[in-house]
CSV table of C-alpha atoms and ligand atoms in Angstrom, one decimal:
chain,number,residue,atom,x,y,z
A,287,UNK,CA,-21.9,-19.6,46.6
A,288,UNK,CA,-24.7,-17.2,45.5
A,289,UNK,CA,-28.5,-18.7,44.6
A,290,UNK,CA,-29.6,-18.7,41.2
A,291,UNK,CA,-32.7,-20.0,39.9
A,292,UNK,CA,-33.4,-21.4,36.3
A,293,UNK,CA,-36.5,-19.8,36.0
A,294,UNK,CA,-34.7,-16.1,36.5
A,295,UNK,CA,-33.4,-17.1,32.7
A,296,UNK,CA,-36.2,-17.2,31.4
A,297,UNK,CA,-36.8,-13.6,29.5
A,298,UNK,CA,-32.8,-13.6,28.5
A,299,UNK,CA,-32.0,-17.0,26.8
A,300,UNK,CA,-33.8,-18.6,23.5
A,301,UNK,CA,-37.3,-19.7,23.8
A,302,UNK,CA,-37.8,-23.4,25.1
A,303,UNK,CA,-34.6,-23.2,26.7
A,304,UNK,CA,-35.9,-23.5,30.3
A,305,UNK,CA,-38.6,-26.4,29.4
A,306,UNK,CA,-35.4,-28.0,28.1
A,307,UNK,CA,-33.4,-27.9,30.8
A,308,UNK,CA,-35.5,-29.3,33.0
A,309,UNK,CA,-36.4,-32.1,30.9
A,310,UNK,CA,-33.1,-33.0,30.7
A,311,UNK,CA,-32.7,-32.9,34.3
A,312,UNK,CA,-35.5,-35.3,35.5
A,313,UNK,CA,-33.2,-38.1,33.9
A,314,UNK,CA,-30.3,-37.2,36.5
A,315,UNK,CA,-31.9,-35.7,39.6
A,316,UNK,CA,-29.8,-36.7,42.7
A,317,UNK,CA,-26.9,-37.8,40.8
A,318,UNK,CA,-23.3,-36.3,42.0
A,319,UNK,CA,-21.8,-34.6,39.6
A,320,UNK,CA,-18.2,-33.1,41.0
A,321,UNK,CA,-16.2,-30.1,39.3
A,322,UNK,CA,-12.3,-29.5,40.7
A,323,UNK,CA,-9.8,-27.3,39.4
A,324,UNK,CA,-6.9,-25.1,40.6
A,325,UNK,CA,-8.5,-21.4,41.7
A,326,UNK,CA,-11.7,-20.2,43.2
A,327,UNK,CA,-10.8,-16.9,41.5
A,328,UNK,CA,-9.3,-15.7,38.3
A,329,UNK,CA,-9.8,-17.0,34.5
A,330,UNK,CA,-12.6,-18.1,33.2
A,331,UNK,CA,-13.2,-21.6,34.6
A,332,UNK,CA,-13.6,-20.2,38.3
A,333,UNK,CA,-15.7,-17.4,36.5
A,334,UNK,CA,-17.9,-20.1,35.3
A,335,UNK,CA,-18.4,-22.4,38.0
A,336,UNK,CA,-19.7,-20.2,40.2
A,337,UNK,CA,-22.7,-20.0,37.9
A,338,UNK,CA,-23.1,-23.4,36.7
A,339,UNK,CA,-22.6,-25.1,39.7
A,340,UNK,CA,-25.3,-23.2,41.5
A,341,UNK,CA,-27.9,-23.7,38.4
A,342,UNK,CA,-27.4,-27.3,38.6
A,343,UNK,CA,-28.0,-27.7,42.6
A,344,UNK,CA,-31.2,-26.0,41.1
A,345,UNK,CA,-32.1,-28.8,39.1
A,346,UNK,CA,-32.1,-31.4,41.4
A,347,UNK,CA,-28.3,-32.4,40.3
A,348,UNK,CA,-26.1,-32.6,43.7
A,349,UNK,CA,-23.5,-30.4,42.1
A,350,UNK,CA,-20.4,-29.6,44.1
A,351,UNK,CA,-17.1,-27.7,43.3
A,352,UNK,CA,-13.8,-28.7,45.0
A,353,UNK,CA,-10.3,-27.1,44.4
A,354,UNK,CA,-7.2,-28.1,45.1
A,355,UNK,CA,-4.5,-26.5,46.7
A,356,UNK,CA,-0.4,-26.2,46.6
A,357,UNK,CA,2.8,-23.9,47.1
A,358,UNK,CA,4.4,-21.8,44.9
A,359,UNK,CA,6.7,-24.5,43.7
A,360,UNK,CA,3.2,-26.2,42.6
A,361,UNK,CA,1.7,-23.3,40.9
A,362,UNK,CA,5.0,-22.3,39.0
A,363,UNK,CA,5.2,-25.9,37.9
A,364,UNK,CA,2.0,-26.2,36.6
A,365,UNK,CA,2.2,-22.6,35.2
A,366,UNK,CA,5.1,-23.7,33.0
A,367,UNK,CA,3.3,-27.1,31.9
A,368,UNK,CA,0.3,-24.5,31.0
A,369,UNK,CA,2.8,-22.6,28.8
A,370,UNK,CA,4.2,-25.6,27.5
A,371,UNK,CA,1.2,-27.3,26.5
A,372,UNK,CA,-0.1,-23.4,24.5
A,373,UNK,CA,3.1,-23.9,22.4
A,374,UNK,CA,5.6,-22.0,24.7
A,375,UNK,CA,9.2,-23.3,24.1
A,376,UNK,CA,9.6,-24.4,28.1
A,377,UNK,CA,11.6,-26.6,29.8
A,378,UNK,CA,9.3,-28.8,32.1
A,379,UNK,CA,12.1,-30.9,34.7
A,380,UNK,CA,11.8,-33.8,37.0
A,381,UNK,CA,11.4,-31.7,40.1
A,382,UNK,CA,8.5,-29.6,38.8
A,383,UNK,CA,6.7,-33.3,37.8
A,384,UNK,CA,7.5,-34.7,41.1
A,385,UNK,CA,5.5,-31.7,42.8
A,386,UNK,CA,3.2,-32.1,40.6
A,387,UNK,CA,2.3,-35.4,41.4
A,388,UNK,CA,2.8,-35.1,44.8
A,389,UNK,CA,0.5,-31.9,45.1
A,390,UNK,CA,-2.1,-34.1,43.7
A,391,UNK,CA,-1.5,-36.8,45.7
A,392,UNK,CA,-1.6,-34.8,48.9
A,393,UNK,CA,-5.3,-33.6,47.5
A,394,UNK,CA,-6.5,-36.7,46.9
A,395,UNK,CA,-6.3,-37.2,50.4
A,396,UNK,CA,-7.8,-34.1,51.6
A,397,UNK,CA,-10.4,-33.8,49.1
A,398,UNK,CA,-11.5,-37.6,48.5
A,399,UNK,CA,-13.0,-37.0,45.0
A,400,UNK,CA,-15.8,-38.8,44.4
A,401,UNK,CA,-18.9,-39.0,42.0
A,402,UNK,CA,-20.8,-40.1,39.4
A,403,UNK,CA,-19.2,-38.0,37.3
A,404,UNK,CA,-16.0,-36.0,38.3
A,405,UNK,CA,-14.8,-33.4,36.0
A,406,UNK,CA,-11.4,-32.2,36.4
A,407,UNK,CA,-10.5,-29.1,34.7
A,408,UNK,CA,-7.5,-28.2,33.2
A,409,UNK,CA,-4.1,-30.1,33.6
A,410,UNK,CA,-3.5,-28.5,37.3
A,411,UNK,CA,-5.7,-31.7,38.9
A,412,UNK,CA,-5.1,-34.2,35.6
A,413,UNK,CA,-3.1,-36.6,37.8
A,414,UNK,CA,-6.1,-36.6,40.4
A,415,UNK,CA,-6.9,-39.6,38.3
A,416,UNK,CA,-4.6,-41.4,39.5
A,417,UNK,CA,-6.1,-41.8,42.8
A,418,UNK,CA,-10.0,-42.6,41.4
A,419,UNK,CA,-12.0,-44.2,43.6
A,420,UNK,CA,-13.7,-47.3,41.9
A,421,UNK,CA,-16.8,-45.9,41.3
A,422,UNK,CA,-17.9,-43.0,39.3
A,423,UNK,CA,-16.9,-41.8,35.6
A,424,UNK,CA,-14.2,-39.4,34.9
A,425,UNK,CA,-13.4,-36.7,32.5
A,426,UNK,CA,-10.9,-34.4,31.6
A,427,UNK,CA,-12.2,-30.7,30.6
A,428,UNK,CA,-9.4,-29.0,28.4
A,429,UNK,CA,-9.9,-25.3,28.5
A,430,UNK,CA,-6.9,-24.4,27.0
A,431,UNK,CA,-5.6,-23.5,23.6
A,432,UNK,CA,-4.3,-27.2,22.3
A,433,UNK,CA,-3.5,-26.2,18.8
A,434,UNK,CA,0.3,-26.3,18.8
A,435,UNK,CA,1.1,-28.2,22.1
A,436,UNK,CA,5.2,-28.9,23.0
A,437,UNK,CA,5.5,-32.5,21.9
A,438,UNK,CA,6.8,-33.8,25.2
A,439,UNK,CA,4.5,-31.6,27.9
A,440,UNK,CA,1.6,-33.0,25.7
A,441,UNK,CA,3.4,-36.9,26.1
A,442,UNK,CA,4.1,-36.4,29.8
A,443,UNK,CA,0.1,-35.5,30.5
A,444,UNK,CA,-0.9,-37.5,28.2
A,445,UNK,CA,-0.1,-40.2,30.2
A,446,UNK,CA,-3.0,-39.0,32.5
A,447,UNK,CA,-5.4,-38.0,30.3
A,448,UNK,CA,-5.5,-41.5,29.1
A,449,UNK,CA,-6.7,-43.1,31.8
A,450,UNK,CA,-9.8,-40.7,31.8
A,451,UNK,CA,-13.2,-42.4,30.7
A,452,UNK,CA,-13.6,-39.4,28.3
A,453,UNK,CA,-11.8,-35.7,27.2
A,454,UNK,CA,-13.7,-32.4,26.3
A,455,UNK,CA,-12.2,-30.1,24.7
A,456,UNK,CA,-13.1,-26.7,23.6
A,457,UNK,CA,-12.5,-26.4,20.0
A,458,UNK,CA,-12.5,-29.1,17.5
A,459,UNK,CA,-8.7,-29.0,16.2
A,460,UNK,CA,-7.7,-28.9,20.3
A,461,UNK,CA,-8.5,-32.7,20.1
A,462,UNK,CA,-5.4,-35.0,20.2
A,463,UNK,CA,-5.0,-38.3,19.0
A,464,UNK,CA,-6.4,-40.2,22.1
A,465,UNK,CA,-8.0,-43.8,22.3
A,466,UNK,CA,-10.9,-42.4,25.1
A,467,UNK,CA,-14.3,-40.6,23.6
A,468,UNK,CA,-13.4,-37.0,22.9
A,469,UNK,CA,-16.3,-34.1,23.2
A,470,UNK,CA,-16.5,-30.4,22.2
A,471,UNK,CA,-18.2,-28.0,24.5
A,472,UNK,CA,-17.6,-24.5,24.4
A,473,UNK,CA,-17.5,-22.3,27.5
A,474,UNK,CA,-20.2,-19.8,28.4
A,475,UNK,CA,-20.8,-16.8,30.1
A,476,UNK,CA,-24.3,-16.2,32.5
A,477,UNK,CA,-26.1,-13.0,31.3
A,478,UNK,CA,-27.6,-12.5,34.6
A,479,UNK,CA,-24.5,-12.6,36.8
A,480,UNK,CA,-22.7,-9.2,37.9
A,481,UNK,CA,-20.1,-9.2,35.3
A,482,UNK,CA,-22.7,-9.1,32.5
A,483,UNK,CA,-26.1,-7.9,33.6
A,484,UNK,CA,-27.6,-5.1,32.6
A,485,UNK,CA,-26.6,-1.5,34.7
A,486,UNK,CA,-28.2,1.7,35.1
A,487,UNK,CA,-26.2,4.8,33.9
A,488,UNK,CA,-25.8,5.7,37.2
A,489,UNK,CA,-23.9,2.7,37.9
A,490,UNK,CA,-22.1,2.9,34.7
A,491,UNK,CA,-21.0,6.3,35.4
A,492,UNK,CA,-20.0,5.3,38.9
A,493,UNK,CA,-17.4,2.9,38.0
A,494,UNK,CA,-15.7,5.2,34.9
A,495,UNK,CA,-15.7,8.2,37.6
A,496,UNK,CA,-14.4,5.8,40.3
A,497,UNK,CA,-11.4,4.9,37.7
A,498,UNK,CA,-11.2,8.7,36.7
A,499,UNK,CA,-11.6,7.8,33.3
A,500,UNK,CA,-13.5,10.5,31.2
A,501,UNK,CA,-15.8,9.7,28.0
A,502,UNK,CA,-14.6,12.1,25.9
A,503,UNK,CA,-13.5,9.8,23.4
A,504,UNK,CA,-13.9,6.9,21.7
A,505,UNK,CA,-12.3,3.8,24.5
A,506,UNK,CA,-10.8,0.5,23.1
A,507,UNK,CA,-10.5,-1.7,26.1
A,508,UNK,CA,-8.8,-5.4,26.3
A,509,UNK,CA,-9.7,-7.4,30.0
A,510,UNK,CA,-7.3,-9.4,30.7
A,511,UNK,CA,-5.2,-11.6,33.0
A,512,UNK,CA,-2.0,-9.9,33.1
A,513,UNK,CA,-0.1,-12.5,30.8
A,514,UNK,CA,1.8,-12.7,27.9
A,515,UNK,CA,-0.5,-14.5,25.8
A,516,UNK,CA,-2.8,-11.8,26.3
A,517,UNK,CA,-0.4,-10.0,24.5
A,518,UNK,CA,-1.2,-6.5,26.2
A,519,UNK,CA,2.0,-4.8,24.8
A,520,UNK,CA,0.9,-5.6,21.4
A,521,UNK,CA,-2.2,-3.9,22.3
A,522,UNK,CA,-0.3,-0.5,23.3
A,523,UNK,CA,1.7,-0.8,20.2
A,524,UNK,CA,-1.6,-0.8,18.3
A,525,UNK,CA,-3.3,1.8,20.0
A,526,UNK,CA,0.2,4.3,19.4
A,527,UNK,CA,-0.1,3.4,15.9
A,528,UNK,CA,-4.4,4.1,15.8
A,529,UNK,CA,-3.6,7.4,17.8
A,530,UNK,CA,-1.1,9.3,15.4
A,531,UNK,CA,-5.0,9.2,13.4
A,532,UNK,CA,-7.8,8.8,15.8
A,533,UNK,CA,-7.5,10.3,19.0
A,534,UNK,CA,-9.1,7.5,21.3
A,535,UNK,CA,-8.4,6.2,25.0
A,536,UNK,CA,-6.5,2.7,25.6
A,537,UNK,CA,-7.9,1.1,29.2
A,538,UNK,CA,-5.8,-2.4,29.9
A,539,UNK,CA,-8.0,-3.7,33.2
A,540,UNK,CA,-6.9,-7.0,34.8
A,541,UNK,CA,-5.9,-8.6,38.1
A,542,UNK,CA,-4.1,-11.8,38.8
A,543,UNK,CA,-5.2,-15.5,39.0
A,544,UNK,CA,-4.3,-17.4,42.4
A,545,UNK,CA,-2.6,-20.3,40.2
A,546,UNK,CA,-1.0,-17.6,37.9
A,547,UNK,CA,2.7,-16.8,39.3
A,548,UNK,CA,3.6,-14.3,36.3
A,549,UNK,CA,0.8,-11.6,36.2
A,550,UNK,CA,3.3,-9.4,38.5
A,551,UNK,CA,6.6,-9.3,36.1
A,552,UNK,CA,4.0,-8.3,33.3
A,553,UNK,CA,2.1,-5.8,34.8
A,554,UNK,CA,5.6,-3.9,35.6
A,555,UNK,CA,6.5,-4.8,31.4
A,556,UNK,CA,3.2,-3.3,30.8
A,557,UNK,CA,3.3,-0.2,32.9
A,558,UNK,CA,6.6,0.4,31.4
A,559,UNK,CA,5.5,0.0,27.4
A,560,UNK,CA,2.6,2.4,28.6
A,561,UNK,CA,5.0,5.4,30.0
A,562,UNK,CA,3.1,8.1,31.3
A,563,UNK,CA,0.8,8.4,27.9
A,564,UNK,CA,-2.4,10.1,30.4
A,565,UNK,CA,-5.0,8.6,28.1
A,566,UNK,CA,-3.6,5.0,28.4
A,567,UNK,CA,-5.5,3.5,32.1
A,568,UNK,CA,-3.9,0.4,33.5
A,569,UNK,CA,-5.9,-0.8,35.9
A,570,UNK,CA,-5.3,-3.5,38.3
A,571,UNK,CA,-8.4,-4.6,39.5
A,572,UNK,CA,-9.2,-7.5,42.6
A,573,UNK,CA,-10.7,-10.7,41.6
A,574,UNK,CA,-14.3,-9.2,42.6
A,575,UNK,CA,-14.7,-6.4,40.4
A,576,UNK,CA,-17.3,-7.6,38.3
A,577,UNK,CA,-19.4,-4.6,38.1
A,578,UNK,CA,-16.3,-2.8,37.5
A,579,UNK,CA,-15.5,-5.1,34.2
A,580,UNK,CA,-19.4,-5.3,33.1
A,581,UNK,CA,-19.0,-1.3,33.2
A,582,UNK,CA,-15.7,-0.6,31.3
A,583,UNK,CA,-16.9,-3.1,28.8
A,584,UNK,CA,-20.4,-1.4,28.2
A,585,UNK,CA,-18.1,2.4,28.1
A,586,UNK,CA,-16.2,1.1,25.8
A,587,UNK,CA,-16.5,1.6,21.8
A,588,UNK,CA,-14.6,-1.3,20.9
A,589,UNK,CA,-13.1,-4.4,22.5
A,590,UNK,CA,-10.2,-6.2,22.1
A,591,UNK,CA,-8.6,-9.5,23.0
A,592,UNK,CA,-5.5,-9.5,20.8
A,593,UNK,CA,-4.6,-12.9,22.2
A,594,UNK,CA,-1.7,-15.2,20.8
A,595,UNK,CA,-2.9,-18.1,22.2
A,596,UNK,CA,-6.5,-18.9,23.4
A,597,UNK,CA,-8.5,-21.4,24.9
A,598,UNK,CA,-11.7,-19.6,24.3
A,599,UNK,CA,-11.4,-16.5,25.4
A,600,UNK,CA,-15.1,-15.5,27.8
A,601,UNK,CA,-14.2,-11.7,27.5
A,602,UNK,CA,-14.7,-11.9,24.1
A,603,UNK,CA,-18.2,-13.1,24.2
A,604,UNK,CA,-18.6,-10.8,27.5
A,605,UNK,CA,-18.1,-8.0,25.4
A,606,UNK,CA,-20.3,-9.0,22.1
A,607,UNK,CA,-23.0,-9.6,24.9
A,608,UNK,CA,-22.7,-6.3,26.1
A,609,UNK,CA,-23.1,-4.9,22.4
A,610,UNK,CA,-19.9,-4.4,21.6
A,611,UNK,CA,-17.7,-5.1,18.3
A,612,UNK,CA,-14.4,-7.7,19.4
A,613,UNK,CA,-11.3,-7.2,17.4
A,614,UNK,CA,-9.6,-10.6,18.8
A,615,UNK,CA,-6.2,-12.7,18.0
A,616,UNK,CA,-6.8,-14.9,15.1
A,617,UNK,CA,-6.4,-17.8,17.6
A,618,UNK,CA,-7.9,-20.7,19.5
A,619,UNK,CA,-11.7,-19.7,20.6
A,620,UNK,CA,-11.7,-16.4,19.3
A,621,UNK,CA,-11.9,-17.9,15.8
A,622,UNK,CA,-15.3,-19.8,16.5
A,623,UNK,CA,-16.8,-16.1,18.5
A,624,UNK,CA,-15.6,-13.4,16.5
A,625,UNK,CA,-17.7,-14.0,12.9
A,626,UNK,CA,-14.8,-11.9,10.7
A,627,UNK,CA,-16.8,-8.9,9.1
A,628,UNK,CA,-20.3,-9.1,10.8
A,629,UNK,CA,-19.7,-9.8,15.1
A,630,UNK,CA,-15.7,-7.8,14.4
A,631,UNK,CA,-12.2,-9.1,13.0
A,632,UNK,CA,-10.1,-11.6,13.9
A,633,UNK,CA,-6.4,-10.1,13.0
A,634,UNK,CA,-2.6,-11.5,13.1
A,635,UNK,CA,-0.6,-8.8,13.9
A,636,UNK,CA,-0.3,-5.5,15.7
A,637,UNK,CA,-0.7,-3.7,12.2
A,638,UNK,CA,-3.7,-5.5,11.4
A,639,UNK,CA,-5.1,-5.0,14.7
A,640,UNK,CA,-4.9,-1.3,14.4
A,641,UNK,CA,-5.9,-0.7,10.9
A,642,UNK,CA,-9.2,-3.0,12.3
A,643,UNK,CA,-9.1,-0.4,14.8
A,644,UNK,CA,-9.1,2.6,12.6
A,645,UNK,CA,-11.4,1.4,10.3
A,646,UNK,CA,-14.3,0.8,12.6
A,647,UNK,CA,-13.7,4.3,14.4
A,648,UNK,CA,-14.5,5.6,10.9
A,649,UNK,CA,-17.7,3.6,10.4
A,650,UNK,CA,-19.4,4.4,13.5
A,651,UNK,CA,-22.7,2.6,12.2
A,652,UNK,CA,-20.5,-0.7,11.8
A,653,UNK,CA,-19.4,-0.3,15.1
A,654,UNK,CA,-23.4,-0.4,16.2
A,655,UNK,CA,-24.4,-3.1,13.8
A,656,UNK,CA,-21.8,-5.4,14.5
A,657,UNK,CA,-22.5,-5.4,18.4
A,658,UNK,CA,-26.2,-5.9,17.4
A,659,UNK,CA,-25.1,-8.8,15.5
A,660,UNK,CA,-22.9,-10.3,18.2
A,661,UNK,CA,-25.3,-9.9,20.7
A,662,UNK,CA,-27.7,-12.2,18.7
A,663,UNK,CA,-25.0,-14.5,18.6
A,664,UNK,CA,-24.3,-15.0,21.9
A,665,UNK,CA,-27.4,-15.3,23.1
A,666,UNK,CA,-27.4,-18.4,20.6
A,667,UNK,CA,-24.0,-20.2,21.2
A,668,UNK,CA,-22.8,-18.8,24.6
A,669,UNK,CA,-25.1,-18.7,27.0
A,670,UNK,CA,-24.6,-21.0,30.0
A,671,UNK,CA,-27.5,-22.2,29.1
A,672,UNK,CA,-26.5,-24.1,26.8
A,673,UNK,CA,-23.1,-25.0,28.5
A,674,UNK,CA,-25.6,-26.6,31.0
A,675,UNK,CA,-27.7,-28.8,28.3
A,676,UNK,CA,-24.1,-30.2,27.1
A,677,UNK,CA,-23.0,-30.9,30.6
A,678,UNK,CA,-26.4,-32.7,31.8
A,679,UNK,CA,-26.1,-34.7,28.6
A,680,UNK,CA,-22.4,-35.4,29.3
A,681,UNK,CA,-24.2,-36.8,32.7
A,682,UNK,CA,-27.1,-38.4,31.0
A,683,UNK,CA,-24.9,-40.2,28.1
A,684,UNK,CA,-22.2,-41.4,30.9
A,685,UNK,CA,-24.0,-42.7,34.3
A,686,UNK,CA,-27.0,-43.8,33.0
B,842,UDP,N1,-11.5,-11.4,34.5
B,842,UDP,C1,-11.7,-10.8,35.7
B,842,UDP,N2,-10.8,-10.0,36.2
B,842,UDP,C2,-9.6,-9.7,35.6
B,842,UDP,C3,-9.4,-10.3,34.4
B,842,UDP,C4,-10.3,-11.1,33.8
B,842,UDP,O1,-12.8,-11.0,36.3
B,842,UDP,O2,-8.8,-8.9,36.1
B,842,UDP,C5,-12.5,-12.3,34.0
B,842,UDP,C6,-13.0,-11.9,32.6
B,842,UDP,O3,-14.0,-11.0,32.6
B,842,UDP,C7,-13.4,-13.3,32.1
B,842,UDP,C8,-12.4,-14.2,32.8
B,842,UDP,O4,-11.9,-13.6,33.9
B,842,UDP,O5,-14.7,-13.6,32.6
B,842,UDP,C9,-11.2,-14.6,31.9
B,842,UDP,O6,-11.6,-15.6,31.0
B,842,UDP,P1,-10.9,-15.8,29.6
B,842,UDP,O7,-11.5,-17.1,29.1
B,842,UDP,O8,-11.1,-14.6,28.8
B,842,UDP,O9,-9.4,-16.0,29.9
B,842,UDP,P2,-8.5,-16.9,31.0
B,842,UDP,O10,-8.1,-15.9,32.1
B,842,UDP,O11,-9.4,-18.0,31.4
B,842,UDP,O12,-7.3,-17.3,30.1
């Protein structure tokens, strides 16, 4: 895991932040605070822990980040729980909760959680807590899109959940009716990491050469796993309907997720909606190509993440960070990023993404006042900065 030092955020986040921080963190030096979840790469939880855990080992917290492991039986199981639990209609059978229980089992064993506090992210690890060692608190860090779960995926976790000391979810109408404390902490992205620091035009040049991608005109971009609640053939359908106006350039950039089974079978739907239109760019990228995301994101003229459902959604603020206006899903996180009319538009269909579309390619001083605007936003409410000053007061309010 790379270094990072507090101090280095200093110039980029709100004023005090820092002296905050470490104020914060003299009440909890040396105490253990464990993360675990189901991929070291991919989505945005690995994306964040590889920031936050480092900051906090800065601070004088003994931060550490296990995840667990399993076969493909596992990850398709807990894939269709996953699609269950965002609203999917999807069967979830004995044989997919017997591996999931014994995958978690089996990593109980090897990993031996243990902590003062243990967070477990996502339902991949939930029934981790069945295994708890006496000590320590645990809690259950939702980063999914909760809104409309399927009754009985939501009854058969549930009966994990509850034995957590405590549930954070990401959103307030994500939280269920549960009889543990329930808290809201929204994700984060680091401004200084490689996905989101600031290049040189030689750098961004690079990268849009690399992909062969001319700037010639205007480039609406979505980054994206390659699933179906990303809903990238609703973004093709809405770029065909913006291009019979405004000629622009569609780049769909993603890779896979180590715990995401489907990414392949929609990549090939994908390729196929696309057809050999030369100003569409699928890219497939590795789960390294950070600089290669932070570039197409600071190319491009608008951003989209026209999700159906969504937990939060980090390449939405990504993307306002970089300057940039965010025409997003009216769904889950996006709704509590996107400010409708002054950071971009939440939308609801494929029609309404396009005429969002058009209408900022018209107003090209919109386009630049609404990524000045989002920018100021994030630097408020998204930093991980601030992700940090909930967790250390997660860690403050429950071991002390
Ligand atoms: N991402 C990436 N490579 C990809 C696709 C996405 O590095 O091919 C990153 C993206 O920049 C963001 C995170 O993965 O930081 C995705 O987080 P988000 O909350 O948007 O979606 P999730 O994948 O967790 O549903």
């Amino acid at each position: 895991m790379n270094t990072v030092r507090l101090d280095d955020y200093r110039d980029v986040v709100p004023k005090g932040t820092v002296e905050f921080l470490r104020c914060l963190a003299d009440r909890v030096r040396g105490r253990r605070f464990l993360h675990v979840n189901s991929t070291r790469h991919g989505g945005g939880v690995a994306e964040i822990l590889h920031r936050l855990v480092p900051i906090m080992t800065d601070l004088g917290v003994d931060a550490r980040w296990e995840v667990i492991e399993g076969s493909a039986a596992f990850y398709a199981a807990t894939k269709a729980f996953h699609n269950a639990l965002q609203g999917q209609n999807q069967a979830i059978t004995k044989d997919m909760l017997d591996v999931y229980a014994a995958t978690n089992r089996a990593n109980a064993r090897s990993l031996s959680p243990e902590g003062d506090l243990v967070l477990i992210h996502d339902p991949q690890p939930a029934p981790l807590i069945e295994h708890r060692p006496r000590k320590g608190k645990w809690v259950w860090r939702c980063h999914i899109d909760f809104s409309k779960p399927q009754r009985e995926a939501w009854r058969l976790l549930r009966k994990y959940v509850a034995k957590y000391d405590a549930a954070i979810f990401s959103l307030p109408k994500f939280a269920q009716r549960l009889s543990i404390p329930q808290f809201l902490v929204y994700p984060s992205i680091d401004p200084l990491s490689e996905k989101n620091r600031d290049l040189t035009p030689a750098e961004l040049d690079g990268v849009l050469e690399r992909f062969n991608i001319p700037r010639d005109k205007p480039i609406l971009l979505q980054v994206s796993r390659f699933d179906r609640f990303k809903d990238p053939i609703g973004v093709i359908n809405a770029y065909r309907l913006v291009k019979k106006y405004n000629d622009c350039r569609l780049i769909l950039a993603g890779g896979g997720a180590d715990d995401d089974p489907e990414g392949v079978a929609v990549l090939a739907e994908v390729r196929e909606a696309a057809g050999n239109d030369p100003d569409i760019h699928i890219l497939e990228l590795p789960p390294d190509a950070h600089l290669e995301i932070n570039a197409l994101q600071r190319a491009a003229t608008i951003v989209l993440q026209k999700s159906l459902r969504e937990g939060f959604g980090l390449t939405v603020a990504e993307a306002m960070w970089k300057g940039k206006p965010v025409i997003g899903g009216a769904v889950g996180g996006i709704t509590v990023q996107v400010i409708y009319d002054v950071t971009g538009y939440t939308v609801n269909s494929v029609e309404g993404a396009a005429f969002r579309i058009r209408y900022l390619l018209n107003n090209p001083d919109l386009i630049a006042r609404m990524g000045e605007a989002g920018r100021k936003y994030v630097r408020q409410e998204f930093l991980v900065t601030r992700h940090l000053a909930d967790y250390l007061s997660m860690l403050i309010i429950l071991t002390e």
